[in-house]
Coordinates of C-alpha atoms in Angstrom, one line a residue:
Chain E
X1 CA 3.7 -96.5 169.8
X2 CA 5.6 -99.5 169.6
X3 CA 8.8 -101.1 170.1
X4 CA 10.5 -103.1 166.9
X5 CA 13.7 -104.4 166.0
X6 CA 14.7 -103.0 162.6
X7 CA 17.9 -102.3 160.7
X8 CA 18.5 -98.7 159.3
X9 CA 17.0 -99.4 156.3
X10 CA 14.4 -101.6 157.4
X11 CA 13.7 -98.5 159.5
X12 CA 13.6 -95.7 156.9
X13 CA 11.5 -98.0 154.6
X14 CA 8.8 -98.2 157.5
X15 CA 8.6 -94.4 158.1
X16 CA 8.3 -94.0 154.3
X17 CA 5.3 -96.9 154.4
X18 CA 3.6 -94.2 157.2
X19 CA 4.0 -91.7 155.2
X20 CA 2.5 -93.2 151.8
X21 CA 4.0 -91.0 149.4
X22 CA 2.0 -90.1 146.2
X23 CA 4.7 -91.4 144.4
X24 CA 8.2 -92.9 144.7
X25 CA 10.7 -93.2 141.7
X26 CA 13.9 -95.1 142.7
X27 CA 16.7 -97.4 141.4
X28 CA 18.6 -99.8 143.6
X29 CA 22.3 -99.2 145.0
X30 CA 24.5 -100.6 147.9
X31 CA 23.5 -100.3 150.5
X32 CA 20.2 -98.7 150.0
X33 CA 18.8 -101.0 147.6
X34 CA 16.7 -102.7 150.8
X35 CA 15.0 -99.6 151.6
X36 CA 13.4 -99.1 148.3
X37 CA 13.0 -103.0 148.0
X38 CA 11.3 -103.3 151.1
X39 CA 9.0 -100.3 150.3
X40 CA 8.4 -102.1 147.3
X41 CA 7.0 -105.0 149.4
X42 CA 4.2 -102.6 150.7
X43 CA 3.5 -101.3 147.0
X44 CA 3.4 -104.9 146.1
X45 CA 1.3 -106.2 148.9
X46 CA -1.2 -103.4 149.2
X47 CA 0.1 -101.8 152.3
X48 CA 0.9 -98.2 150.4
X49 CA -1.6 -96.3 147.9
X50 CA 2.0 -95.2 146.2
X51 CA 2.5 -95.4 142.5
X52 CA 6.3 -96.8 142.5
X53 CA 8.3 -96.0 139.4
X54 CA 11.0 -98.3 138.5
X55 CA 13.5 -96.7 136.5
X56 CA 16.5 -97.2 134.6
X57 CA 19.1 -95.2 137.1
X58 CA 19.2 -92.6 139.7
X59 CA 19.3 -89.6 137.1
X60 CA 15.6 -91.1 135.9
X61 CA 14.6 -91.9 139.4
X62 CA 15.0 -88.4 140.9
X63 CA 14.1 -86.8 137.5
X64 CA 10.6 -88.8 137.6
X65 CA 10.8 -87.4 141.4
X66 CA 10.8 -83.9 139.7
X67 CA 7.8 -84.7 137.4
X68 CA 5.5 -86.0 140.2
X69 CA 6.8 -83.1 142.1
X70 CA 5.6 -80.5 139.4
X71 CA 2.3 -82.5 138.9
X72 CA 1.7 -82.0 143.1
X73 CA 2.4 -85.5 144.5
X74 CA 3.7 -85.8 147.9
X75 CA 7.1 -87.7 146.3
X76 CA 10.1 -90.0 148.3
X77 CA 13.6 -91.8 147.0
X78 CA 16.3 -93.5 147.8
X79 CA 19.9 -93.7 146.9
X80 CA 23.7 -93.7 148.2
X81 CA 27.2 -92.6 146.9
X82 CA 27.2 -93.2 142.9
X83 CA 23.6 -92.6 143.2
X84 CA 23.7 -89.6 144.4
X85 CA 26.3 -88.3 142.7
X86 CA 23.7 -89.4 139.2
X87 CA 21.4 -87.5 140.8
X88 CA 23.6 -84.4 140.9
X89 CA 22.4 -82.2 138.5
X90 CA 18.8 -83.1 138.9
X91 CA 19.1 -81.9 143.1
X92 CA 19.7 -78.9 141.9
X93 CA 16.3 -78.5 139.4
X94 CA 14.4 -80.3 142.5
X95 CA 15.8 -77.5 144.9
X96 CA 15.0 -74.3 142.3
X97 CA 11.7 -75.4 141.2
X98 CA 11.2 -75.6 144.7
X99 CA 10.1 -79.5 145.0
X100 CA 9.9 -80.9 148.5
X101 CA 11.6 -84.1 147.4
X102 CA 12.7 -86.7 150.4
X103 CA 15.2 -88.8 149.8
X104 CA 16.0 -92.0 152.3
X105 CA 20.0 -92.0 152.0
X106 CA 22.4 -94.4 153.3
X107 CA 26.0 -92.4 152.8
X108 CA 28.7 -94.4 151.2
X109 CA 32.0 -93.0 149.6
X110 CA 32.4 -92.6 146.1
X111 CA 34.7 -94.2 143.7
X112 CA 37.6 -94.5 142.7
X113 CA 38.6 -96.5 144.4
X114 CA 35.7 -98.3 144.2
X115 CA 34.2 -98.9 147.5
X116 CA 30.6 -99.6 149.1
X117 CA 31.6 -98.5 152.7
X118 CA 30.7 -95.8 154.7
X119 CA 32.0 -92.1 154.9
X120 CA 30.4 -88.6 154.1
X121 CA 32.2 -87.8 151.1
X122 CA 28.4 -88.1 148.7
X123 CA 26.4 -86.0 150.6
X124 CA 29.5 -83.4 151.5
X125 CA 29.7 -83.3 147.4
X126 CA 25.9 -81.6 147.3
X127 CA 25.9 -79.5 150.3
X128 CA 25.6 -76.6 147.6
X129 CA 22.7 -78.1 146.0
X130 CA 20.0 -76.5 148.0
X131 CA 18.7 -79.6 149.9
X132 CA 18.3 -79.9 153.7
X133 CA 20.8 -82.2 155.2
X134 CA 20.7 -84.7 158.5
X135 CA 23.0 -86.8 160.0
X136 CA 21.6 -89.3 161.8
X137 CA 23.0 -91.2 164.9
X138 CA 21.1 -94.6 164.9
X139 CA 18.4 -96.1 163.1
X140 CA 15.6 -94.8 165.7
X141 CA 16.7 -91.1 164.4
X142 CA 16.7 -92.1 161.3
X143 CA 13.1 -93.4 161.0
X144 CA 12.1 -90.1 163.0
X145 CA 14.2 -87.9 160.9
X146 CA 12.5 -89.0 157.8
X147 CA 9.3 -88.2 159.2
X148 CA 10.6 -84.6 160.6
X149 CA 12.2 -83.8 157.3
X150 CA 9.2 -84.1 155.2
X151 CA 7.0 -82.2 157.5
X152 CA 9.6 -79.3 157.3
X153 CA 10.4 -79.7 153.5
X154 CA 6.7 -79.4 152.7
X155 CA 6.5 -76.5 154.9
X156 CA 9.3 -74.5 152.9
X157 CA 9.5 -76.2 149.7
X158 CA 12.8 -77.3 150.1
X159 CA 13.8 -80.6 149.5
X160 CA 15.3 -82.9 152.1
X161 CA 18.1 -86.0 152.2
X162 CA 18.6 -88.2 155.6
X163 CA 20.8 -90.2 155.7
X164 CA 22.5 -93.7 157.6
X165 CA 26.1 -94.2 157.8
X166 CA 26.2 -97.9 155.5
X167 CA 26.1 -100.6 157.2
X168 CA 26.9 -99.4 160.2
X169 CA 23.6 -98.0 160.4
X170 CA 21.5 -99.3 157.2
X171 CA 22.4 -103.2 158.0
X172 CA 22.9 -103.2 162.3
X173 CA 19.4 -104.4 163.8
X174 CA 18.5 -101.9 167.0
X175 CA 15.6 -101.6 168.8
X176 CA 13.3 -99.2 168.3
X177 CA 9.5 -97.4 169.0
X178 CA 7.6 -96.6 165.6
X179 CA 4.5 -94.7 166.1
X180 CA 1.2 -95.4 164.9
X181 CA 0.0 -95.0 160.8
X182 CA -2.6 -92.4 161.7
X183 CA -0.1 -90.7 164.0
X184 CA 2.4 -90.1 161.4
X185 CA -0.1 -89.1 159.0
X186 CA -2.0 -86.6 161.8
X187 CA 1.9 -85.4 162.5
X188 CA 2.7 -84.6 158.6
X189 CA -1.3 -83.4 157.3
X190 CA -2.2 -83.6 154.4
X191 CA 0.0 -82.0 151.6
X192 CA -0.7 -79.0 149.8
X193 CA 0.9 -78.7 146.9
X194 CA 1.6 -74.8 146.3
X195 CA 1.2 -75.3 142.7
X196 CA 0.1 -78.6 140.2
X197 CA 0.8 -79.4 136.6
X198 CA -2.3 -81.1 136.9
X199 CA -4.4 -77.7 137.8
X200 CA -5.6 -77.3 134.5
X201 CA -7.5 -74.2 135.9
X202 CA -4.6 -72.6 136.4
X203 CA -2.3 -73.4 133.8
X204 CA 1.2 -72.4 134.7
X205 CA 4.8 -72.7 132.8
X206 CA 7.3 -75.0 134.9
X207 CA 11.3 -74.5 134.6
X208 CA 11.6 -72.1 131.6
X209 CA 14.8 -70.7 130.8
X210 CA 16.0 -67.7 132.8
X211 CA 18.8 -65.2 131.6
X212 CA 20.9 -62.8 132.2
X213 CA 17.6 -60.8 133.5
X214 CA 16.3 -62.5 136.3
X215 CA 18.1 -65.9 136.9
X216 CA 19.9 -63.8 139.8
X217 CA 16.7 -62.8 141.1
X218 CA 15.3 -66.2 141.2
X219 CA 18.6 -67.8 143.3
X220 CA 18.4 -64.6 145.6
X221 CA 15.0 -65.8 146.5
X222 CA 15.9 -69.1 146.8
X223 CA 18.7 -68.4 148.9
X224 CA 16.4 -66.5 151.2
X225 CA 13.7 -69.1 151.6
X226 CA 16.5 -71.5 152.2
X227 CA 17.5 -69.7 155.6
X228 CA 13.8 -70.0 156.9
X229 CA 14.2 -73.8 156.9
X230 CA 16.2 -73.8 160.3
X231 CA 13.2 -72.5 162.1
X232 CA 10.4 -74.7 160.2
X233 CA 12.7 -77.2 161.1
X234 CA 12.8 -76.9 164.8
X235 CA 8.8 -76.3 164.8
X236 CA 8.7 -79.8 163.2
X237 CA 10.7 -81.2 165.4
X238 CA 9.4 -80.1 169.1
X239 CA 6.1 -81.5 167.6
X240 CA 7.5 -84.6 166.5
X241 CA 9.2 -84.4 170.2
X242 CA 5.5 -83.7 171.9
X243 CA 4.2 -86.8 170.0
X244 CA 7.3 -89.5 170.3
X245 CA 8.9 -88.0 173.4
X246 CA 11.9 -87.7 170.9
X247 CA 13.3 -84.3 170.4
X248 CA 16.3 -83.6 167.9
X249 CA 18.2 -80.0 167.7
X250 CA 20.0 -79.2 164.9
X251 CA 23.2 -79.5 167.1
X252 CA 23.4 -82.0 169.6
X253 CA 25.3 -81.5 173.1
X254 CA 26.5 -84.1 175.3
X255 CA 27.5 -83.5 178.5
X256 CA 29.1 -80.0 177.4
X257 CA 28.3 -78.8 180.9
X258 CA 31.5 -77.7 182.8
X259 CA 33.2 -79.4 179.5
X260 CA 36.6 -77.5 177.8
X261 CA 36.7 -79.6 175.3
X262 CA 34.9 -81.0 172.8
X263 CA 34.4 -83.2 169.6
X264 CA 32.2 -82.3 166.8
X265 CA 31.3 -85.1 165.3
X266 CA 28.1 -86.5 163.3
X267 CA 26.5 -89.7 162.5
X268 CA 27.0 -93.0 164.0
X269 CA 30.4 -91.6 165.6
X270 CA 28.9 -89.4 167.3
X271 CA 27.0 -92.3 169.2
X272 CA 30.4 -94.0 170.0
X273 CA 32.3 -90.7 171.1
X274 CA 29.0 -90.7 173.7
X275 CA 30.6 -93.8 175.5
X276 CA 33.8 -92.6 175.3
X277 CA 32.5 -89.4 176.9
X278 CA 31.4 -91.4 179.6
X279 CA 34.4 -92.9 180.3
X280 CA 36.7 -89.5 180.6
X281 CA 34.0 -87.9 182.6
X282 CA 34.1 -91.0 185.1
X283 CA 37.8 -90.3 185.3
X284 CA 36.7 -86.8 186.3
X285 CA 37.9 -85.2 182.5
X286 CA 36.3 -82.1 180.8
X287 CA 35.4 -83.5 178.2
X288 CA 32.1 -82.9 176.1
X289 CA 30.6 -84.0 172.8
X290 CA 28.9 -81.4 169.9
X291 CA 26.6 -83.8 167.3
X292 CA 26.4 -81.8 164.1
X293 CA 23.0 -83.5 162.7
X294 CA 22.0 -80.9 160.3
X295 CA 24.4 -79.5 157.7
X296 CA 22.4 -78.2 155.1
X297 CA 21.4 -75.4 156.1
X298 CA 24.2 -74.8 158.2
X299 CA 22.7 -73.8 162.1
X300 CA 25.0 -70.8 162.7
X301 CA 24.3 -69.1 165.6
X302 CA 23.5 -72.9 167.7
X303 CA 27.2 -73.9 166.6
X304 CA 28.6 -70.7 167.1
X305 CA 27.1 -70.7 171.1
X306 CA 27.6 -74.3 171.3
X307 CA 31.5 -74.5 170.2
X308 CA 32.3 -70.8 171.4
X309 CA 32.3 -72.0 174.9
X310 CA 35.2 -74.3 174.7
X311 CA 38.7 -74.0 174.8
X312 CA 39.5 -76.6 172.0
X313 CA 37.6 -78.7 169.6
X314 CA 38.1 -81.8 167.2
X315 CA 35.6 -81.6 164.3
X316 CA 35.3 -85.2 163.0
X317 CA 35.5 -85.1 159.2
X318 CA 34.3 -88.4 157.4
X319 CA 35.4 -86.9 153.7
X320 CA 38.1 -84.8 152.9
X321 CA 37.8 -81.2 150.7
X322 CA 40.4 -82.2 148.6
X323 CA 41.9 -78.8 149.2
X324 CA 44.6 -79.8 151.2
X325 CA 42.9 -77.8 154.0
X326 CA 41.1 -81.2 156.0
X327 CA 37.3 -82.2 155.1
X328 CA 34.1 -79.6 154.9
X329 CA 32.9 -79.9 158.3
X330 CA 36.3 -78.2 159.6
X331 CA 36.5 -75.7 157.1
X332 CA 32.9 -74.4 157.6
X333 CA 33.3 -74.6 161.0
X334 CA 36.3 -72.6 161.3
X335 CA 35.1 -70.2 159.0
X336 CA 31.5 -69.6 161.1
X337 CA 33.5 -69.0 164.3
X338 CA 35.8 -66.7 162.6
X339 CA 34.2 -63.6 163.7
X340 CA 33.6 -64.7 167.4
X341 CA 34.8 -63.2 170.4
X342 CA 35.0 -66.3 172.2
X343 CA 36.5 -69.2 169.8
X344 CA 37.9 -72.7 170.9
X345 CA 41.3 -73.6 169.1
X346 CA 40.2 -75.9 166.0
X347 CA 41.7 -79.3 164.4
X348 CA 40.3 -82.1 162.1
X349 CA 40.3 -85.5 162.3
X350 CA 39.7 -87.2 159.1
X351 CA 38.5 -90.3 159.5
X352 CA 36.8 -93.4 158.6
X353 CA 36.9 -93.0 154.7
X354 CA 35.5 -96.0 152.8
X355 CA 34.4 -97.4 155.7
X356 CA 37.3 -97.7 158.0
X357 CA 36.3 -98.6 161.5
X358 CA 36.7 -96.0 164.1
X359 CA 37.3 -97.2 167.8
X360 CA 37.1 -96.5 171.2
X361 CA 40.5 -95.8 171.6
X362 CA 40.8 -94.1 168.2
X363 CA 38.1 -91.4 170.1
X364 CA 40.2 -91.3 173.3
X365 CA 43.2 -90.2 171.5
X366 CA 41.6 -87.7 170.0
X367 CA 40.5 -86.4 173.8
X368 CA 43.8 -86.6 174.6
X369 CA 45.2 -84.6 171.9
X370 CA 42.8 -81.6 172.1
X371 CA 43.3 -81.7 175.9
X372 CA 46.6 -81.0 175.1
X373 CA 45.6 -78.2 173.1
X374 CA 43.4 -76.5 175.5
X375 CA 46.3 -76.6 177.9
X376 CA 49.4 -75.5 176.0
X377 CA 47.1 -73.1 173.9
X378 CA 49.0 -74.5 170.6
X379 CA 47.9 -76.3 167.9
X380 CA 51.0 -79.3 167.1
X381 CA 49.2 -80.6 164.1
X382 CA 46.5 -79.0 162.7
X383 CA 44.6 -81.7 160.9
X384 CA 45.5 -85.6 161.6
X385 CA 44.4 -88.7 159.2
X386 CA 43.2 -90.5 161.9
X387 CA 43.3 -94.0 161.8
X388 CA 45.2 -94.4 158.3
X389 CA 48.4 -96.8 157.9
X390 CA 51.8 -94.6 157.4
X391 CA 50.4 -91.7 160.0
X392 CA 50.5 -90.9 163.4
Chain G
X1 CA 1.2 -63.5 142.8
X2 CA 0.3 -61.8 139.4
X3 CA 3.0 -60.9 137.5
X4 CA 3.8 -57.5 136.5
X5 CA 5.9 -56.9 133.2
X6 CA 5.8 -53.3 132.9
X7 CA 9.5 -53.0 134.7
X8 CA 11.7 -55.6 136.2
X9 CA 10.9 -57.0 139.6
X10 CA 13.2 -57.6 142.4
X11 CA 13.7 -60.9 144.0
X12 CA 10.9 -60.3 146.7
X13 CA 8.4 -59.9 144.1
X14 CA 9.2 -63.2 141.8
X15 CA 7.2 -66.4 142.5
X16 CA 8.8 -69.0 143.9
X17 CA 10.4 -71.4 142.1
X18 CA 10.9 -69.8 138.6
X19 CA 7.5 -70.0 138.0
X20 CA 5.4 -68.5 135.7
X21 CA 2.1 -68.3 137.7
X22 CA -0.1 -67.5 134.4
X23 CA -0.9 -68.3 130.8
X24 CA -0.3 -67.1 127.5
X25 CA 2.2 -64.8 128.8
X26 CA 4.5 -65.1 125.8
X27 CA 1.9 -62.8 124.0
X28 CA 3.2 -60.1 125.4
X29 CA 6.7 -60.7 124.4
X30 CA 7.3 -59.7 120.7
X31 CA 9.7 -62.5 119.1
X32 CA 9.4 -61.6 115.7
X33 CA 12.9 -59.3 115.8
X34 CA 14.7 -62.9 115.8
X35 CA 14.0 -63.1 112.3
X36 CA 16.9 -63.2 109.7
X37 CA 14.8 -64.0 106.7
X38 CA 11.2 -62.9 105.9
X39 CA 8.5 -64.9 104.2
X40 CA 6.2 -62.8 101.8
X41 CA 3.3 -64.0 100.9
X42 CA 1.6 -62.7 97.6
X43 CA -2.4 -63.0 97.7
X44 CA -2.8 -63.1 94.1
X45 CA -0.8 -67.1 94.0
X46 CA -2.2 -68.0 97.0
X47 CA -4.5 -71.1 96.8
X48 CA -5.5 -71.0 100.5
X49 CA -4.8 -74.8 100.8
X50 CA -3.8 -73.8 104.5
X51 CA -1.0 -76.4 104.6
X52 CA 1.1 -72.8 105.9
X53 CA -1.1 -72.5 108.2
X54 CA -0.9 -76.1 109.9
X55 CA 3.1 -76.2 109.6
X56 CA 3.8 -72.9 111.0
X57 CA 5.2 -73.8 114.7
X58 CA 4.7 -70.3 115.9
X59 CA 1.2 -69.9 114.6
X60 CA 2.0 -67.0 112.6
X61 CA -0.1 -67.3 109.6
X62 CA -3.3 -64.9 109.7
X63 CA -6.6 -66.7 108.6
X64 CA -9.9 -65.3 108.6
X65 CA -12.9 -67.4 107.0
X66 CA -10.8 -69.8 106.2
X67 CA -8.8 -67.6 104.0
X68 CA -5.5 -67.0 104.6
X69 CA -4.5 -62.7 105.1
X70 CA -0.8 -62.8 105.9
X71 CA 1.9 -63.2 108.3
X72 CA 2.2 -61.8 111.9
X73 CA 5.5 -60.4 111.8
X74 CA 5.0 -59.8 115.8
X75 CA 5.6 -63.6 115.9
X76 CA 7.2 -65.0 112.8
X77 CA 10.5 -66.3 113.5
X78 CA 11.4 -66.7 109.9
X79 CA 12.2 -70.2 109.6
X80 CA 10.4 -71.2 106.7
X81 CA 8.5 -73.9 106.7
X82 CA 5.5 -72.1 105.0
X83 CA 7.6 -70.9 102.2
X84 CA 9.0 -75.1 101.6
X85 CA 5.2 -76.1 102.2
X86 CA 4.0 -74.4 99.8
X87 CA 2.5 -76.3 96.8
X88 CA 5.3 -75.5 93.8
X89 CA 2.5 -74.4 91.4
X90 CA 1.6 -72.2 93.6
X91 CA 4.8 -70.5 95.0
X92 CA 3.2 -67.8 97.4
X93 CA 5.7 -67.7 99.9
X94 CA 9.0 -66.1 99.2
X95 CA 12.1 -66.1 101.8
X96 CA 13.8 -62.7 101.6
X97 CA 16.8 -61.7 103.8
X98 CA 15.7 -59.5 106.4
X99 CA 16.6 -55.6 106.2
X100 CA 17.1 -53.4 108.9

């Protein structure tokens, strides 16, 4: 173990050079483009065994992803926003052939209006396509996330995005401990493919068209194997926690102890609330903070325990539905605590799109308004544009 | 996982990933009832150039000994491509419309 001082990409590009992927098939895009570029250093210099395929946009990259995949490689990319939403229709033939694709993500909103900022709204637009999702906080949980999620993708077969927030994350220098190349590779084994193209032994058909007669069957099991991923996940990560000393829950709490209120926020925000956290407890508040990291697939029963205990929470939305009804995060949320005995009230804060900052004092208010909350037992506004000219 | 065919499995008995874990399995699905027209081929014109036989995408045409001994109707999807193959002097294909 050692300690560096990389940016969130610079970061995720060294846990990807660890890994040494079979192959990795990527286009560039603000404000990923380093990631790849750098990893495309170590393909260059020697430092990888990887086989890196340049292609001509995201749809090839991940689609070339899909192919190694098939053909048994251990496979990585990278992308953000427009990327992303390229690779739309290809996350979805990743996720039912059952491909434990990693993709390095640094999440950006999407145009129009054109924008290279960050907020959630890319990755919020695939939550349905089958892939694992985290959130990560800093660039320290983003290099161990990337590690983490490929251990528990290859375990289940289902693929896996991490992502940054841009720029905030991607382009900040922090410091941070990377473990040693054998480590990493000791941590995620060697991979085992659960089928190969390239088994002519066993010659198999990959992908053929599925009807009326069994197409249902197929997603049913997909569906299923989907909700194993929650405790693969946590396996992978108190190893990864016996070997770094780092240990990541699905859901995060912060000083929730004694707490009747909370925020539920994730990413880099949910870093900042932390300090803010610390201030109100100082001044003797309840006040507690719920990091939703993974999203995808959605930890139930750890958000259901962790937000049931309070009598109000903020859920932090950094993309908006477009349903008139706030941003995904609240709207999931509400619905998982619907059947609960014990429920907090519920509002959303939109905030942050394309990269608007969020401060201190933008946090505080947000303590102060769900304080209120808790005590009257009413909800005045149930979800605020937070930090947007022309609203309160 | 072998796959059964003799009834339709549930979801707990598929292999993952839409995968089919074996080969040659389309040999036990009978395409041939897609066909809307039906090649017939006479023996008598025949010439046994085989250039039927090389076209057909669905290897349908039956040779033994390198003579040709019809079609495999199991398979034949009626497209006819042996029929437009075959040398005009020789004419042994005919497309007829398919009756039920």
């Amino acid at each position: 173990m050692k300690t560096v001082a990389k940016t969130g990409n610079e970061a995720m590009a060294y846990a990807m050079k660890q890994i040494n992927p079979d192959v990795v098939a990527a286009y560039p895009i603000t404000p990923a483009t380093e990631v790849v570029q750098i990893f495309s250093n170590y393909v260059a210099d020697g430092e990888v065994d990887t086989e890196f395929v340049a292609v001509e946009s995201e749809h090839s990259a991940l689609s070339a992803c899909v192919g190694a995949s098939i053909a048994g490689g251990r496979v990585m990319t990278s992308t953000s926003s427009q990327g992303l939403a390229l690779m739309h229709e290809i996350l979805y033939i990743a996720a039912g052939n059952r491909l434990p694709i990693v993709i390095a993500l640094v999440n950006r909103s999407l145009s129009a209006p054109i924008n290279i900022h960050c907020d959630h709204s890319d990755t919020m637009g695939s939550r349905e396509a089958g892939w694992m999702h985290l959130y990560c906080a800093n660039s320290q949980e983003a290099y161990d996330s990337l590690i983490i999620a490929l251990k528990t993708a290859e375990a289940t077969a289902v693929p896996a995005i991490v992502s940054t927030d841009a720029f905030i994350l991607s382009h900040a220098m922090e410091r941070l401990e990377v473990l040693e190349y054998s480590d990493v590779q000791n941590f995620i084994g060697e991979y085992k493919p659960r089928f190969s193209a390239l088994d002519l032994e066993n010659p198999k058909t990959y992908g053929p068209l599925d009807l009326q007669d069994y197409f249902f069957e197929h997603k049913r099991a997909q569906i299923d194997d989907f909700s194993k991923v929650l405790d693969a996940y946590d396996k992978a990560a108190k190893d990864y926690a016996e070997l770094s000393g780092r240990y990541y829950p699905a859901v995060e709490e912060y000083k929730t102890e004694g707490a009747e209120v909370a925020i539920f926020a994730a990413g880099s925000t949910a870093d900042t609330a932390k300090e803010v956290v610390d201030d109100l407890r100082e001044q003797g508040r309840k006040v507690g903070l719920v990091r939703m990291r993974m999203w995808r697939p959605l930890p139930v029963e750890q958000i259901k325990a962790t937000l049931g205990k309070f009598k109000a929470v903020a859920v932090m939305d950094r993309s908006d539905t477009m349903a008139d009804f706030g941003g995904p995060v609240f709207l999931e949320t509400r619905g998982m605590l619907y059947d609960s005995e014990e429920k907090p009230l519920i509002t959303d804060y939109v905030y942050g799109l394309g990269g608007r900052n969020i401060e201190l004092t933008d946090i505080a208010r947000v303590y102060d308004d769900i304080e209120q909350v808790a005590n009257t037992g009413k909800i005045e506004k149930l979800i605020t544009y937070l930090g947007v000219r022309g609203e309160k | 996982m072998s796959m059964k065919f003799d009834r339709p499995m549930n979801w707990k008995e598929l292999p993952a990933g839409c995968l089919i874990d074996e080969a040659a399995t389309s040999l036990r699905f009978k395409t041939g009832d897609w066909r809307s027209m039906r090649p017939v081929w006479n023996s008598e014109k025949c010439i046994h150039c085989l250039l039927c036989w090389i076209s057909c995408p669905d290897s349908a045409i039956k040779v033994e000994n390198e003579k040709i001994t019809g079609i495999d109707y199991n398979y034949c999807k009626g497209c006819g491509i042996c029929a437009s193959i075959c040398p005009p002097k020789a004419s042994a294909i005919e497309m007829i419309r398919e009756e039920k």
